[in-house]
mmCIF file of C-alpha atoms in Angstrom:
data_model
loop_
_atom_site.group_PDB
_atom_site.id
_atom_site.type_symbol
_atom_site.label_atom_id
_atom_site.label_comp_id
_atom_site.label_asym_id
_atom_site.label_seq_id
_atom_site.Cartn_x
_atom_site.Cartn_y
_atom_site.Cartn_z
ATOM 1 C CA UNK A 1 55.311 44.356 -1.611
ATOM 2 C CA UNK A 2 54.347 41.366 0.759
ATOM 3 C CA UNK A 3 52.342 44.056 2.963
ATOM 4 C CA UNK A 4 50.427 45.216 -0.547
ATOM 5 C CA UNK A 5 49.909 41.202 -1.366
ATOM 6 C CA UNK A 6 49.028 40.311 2.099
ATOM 7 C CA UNK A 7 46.057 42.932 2.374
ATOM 8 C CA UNK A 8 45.072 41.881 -1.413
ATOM 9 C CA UNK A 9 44.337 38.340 0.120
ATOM 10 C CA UNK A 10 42.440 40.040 3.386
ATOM 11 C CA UNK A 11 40.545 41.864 1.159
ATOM 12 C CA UNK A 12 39.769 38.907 -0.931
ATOM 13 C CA UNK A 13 39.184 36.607 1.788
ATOM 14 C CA UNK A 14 36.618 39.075 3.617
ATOM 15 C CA UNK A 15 34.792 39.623 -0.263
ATOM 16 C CA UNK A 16 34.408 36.018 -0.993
ATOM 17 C CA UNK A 17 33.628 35.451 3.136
ATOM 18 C CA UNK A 18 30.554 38.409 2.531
ATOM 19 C CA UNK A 19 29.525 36.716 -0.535
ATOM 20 C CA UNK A 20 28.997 33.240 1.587
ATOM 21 C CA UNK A 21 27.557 34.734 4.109
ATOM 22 C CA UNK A 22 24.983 36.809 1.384
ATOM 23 C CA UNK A 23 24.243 33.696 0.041
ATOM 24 C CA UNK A 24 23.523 31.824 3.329
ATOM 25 C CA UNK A 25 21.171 34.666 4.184
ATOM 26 C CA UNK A 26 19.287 34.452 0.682
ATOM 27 C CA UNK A 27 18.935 30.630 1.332
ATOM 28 C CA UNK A 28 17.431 31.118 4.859
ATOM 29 C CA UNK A 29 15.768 34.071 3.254
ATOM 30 C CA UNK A 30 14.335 31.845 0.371
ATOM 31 C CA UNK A 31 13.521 28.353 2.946
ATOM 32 C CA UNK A 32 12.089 30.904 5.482
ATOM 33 C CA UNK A 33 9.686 32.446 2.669
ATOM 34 C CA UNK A 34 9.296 28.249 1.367
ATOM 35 C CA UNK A 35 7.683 27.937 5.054
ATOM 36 C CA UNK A 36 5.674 30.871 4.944
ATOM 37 C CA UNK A 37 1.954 29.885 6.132
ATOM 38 C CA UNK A 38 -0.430 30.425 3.304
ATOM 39 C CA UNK A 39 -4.335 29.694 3.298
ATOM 40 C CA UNK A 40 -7.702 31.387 2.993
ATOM 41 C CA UNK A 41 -11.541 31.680 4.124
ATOM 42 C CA UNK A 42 -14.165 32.043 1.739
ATOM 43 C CA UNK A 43 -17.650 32.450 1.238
ATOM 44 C CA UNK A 44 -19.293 29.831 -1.270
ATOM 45 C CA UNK A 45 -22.452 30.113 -3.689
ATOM 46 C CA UNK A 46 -22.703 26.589 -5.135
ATOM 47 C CA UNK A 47 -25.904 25.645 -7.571
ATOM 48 C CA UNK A 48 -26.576 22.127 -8.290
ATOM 49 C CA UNK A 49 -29.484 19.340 -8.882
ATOM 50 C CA UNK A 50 -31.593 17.892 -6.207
ATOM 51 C CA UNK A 51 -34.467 16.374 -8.689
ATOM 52 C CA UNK A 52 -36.472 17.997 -9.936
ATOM 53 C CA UNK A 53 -35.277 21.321 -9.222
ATOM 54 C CA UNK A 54 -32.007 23.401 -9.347
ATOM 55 C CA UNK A 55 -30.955 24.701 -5.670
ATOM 56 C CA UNK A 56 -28.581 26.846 -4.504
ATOM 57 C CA UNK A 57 -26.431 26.233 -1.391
ATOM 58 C CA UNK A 58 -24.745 28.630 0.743
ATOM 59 C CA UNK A 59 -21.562 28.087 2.988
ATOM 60 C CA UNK A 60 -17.975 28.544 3.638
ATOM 61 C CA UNK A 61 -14.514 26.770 3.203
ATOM 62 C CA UNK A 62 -11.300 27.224 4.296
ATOM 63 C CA UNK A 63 -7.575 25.544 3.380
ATOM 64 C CA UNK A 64 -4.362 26.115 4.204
ATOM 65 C CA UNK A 65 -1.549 25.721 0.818
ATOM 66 C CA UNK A 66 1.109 23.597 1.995
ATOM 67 C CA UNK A 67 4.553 24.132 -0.433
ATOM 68 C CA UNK A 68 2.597 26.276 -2.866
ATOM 69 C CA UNK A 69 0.605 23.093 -3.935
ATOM 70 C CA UNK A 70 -1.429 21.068 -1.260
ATOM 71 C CA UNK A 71 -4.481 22.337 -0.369
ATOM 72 C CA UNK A 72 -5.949 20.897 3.435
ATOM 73 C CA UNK A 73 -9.048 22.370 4.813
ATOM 74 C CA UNK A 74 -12.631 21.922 5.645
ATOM 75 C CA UNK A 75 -15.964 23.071 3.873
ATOM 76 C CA UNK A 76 -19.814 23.603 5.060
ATOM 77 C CA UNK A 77 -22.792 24.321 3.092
ATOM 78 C CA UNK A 78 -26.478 24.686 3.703
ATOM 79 C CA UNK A 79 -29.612 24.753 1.591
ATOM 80 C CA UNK A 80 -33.205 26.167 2.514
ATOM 81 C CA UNK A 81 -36.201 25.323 0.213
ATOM 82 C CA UNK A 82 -39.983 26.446 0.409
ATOM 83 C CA UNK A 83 -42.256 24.129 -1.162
ATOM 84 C CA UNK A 84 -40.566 21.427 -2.503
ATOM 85 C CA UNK A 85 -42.096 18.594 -3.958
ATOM 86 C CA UNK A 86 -45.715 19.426 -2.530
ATOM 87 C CA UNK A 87 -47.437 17.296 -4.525
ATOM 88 C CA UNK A 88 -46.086 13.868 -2.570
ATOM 89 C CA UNK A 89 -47.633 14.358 0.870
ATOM 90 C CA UNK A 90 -50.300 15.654 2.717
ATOM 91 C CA UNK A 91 -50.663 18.036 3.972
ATOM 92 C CA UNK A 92 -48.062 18.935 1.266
ATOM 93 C CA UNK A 93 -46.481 22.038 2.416
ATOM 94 C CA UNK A 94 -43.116 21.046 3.244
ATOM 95 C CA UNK A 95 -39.843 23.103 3.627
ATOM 96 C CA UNK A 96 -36.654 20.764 2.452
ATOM 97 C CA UNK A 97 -33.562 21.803 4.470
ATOM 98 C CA UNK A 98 -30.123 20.128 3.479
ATOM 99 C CA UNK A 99 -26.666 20.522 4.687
ATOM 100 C CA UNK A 100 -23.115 19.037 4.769
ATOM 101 C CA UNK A 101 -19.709 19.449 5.574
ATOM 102 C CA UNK A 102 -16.307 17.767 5.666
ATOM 103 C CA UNK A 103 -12.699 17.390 4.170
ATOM 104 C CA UNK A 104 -11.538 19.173 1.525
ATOM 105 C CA UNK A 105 -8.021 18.170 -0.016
ATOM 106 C CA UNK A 106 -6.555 19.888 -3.442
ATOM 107 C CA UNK A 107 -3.813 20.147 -5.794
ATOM 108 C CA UNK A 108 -3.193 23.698 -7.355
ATOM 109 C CA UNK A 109 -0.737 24.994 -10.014
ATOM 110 C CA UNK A 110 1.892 27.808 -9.168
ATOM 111 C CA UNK A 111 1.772 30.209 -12.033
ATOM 112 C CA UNK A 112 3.550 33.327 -11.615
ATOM 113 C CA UNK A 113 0.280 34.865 -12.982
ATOM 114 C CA UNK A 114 -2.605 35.979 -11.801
ATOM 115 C CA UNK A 115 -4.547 32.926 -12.458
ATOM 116 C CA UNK A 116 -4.229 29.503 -10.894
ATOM 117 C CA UNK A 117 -5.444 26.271 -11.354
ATOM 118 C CA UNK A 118 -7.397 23.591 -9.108
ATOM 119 C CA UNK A 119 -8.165 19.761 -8.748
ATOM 120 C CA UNK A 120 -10.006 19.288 -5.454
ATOM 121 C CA UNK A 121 -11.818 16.716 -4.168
ATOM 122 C CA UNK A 122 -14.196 17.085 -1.019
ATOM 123 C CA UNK A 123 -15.686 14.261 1.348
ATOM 124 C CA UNK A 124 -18.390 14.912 3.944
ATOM 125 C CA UNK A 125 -21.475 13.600 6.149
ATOM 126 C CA UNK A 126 -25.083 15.585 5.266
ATOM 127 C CA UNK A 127 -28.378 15.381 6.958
ATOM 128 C CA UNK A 128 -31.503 16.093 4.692
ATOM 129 C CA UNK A 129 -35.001 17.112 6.612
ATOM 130 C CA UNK A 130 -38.252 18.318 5.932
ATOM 131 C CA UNK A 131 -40.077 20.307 8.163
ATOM 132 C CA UNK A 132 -44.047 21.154 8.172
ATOM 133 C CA UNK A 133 -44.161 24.786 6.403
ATOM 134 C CA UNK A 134 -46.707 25.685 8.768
ATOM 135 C CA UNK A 135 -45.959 24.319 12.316
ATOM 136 C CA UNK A 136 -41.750 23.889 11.342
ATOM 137 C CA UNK A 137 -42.478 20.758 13.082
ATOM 138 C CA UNK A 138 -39.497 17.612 11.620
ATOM 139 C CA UNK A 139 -41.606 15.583 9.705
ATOM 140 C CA UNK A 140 -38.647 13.338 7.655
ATOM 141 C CA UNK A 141 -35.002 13.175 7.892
ATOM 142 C CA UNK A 142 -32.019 11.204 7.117
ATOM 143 C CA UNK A 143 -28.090 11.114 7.367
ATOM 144 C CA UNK A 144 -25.812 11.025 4.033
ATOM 145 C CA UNK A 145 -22.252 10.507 2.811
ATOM 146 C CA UNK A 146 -21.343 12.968 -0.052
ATOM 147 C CA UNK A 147 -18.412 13.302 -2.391
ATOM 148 C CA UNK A 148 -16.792 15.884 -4.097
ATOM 149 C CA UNK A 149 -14.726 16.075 -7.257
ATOM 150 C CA UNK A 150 -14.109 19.289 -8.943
ATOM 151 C CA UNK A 151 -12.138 21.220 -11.001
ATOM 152 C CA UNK A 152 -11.740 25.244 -10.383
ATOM 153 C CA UNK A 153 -9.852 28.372 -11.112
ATOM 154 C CA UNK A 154 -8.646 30.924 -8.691
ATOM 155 C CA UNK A 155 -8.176 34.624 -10.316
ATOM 156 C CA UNK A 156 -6.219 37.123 -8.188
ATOM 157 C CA UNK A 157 -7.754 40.591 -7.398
ATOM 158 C CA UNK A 158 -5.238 41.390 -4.974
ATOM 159 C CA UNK A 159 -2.395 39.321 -2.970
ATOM 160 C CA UNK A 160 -4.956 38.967 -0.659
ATOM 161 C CA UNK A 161 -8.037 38.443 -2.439
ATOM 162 C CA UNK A 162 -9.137 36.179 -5.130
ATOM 163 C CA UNK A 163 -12.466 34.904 -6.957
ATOM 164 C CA UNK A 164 -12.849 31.522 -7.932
ATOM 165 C CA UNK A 165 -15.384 29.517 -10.260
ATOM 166 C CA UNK A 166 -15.258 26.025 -9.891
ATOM 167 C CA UNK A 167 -17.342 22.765 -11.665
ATOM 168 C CA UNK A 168 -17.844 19.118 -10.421
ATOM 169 C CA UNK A 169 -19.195 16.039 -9.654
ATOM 170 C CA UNK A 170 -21.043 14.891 -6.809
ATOM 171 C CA UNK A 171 -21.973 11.419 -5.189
ATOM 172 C CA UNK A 172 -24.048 10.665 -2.876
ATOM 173 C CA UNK A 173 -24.342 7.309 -0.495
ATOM 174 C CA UNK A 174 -26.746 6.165 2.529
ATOM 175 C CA UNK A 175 -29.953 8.382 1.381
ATOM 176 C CA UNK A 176 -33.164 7.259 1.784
ATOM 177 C CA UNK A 177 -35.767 9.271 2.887
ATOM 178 C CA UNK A 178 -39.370 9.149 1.404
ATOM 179 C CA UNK A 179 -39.438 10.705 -2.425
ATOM 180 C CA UNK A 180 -35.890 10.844 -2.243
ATOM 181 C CA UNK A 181 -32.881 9.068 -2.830
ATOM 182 C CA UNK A 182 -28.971 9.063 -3.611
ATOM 183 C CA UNK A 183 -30.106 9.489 -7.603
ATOM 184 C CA UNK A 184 -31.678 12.143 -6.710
ATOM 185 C CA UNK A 185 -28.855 14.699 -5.165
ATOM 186 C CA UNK A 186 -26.207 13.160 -7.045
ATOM 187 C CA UNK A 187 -24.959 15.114 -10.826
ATOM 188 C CA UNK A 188 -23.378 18.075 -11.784
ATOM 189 C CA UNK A 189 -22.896 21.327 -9.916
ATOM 190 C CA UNK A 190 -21.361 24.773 -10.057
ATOM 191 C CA UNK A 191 -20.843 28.200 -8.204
ATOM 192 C CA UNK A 192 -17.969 30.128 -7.064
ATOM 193 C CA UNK A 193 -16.091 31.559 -4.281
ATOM 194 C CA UNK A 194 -14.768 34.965 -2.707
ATOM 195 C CA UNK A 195 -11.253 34.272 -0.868
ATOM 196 C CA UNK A 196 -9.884 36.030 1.722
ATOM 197 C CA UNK A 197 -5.946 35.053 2.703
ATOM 198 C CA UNK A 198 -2.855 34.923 1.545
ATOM 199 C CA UNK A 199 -1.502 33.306 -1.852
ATOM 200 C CA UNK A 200 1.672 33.972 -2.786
#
């Protein structure tokens, strides 16, 4: 009887032992997958106002996602424009390069869904230029400080691919360049972006 009772409480012992060491595992499991480096690359189409016409900027950002919720990366754009505003100089024919990059710092949701949701905000340094059409020659061009707040919304394709469609505001600071000014980049803009990396 005390042999019967004594390998009971072995048995016992080593069941409840297994089951604290099963759970120790799932916790390491579980902080181990908490750590897990997340992030992406994309490609960026953004459109936006630089008065009096609508351009559209190319680039590319990056972030990593820190806890499922902090976004930390970097961004770079560039815009190419034929023509602009040949009325205000002569010889008139003037191609209006801008471009910036920076900082980009974000809060998203965690939904268990294929959808998530964004606040970002982005701060960066610019250089506008304008170049004679004909001889490329630098003809005007000035430094800026630019600043981001948007809203966006990622959509998952795959674990490993997502498009997202974002909306903000942007100011601009330190911009003054003949015809132009701050007034005249700052205002609404909008575009989206292909993401490459892991999410989940």
């Amino acid at each position: 009887m005390k042999v019967y009772l004594l390998g009971l409480i072995v048995i016992l012992s080593l069941g409840l032992a297994s089951e604290v060491i099963g759970q120790s595992d799932s916790t390491q499991l579980s902080q181990k997958q908490q750590m897990k480096l997340r992030g992406y690359i994309g490609g960026v189409y953004e459109r936006s106002s630089v008065s009096p016409v609508h351009t559209n900027s190319f680039g590319l950002q990056a972030a990593i996602l820190i806890k499922n919720h902090f976004q930390f990366g970097f961004y770079g754009k560039n815009h190419t424009y034929h023509n602009y505003r040949e009325q205000l100089i002569f010889p008139n024919f003037f191609q209006m390069n801008y471009k910036h990059a920076g900082l980009l710092i974000g809060y998203r949701t965690h939904l268990e869904k294929k959808y998530e949701f964004n606040l970002e905000s982005k701060f960066g340094m610019g250089e506008v230029k304008w170049n004679e059409l004909e001889t490329g020659n630098p003809y005007l061009a000035d430094k800026f400080r630019i600043f981001h707040l948007q809203m966006s919304v990622d959509y998952l394709l795959t674990k490993f691919l997502a498009v997202n469609g974002f909306a903000g505001y942007r100011w601009i600071g330190d911009l003054d360049i003949t015809g132009l000014s701050n007034a005249d980049f700052e205002g609404l803009y909008y575009g989206i972006v292909v993401k490459l990396g892991i999410f989940k």
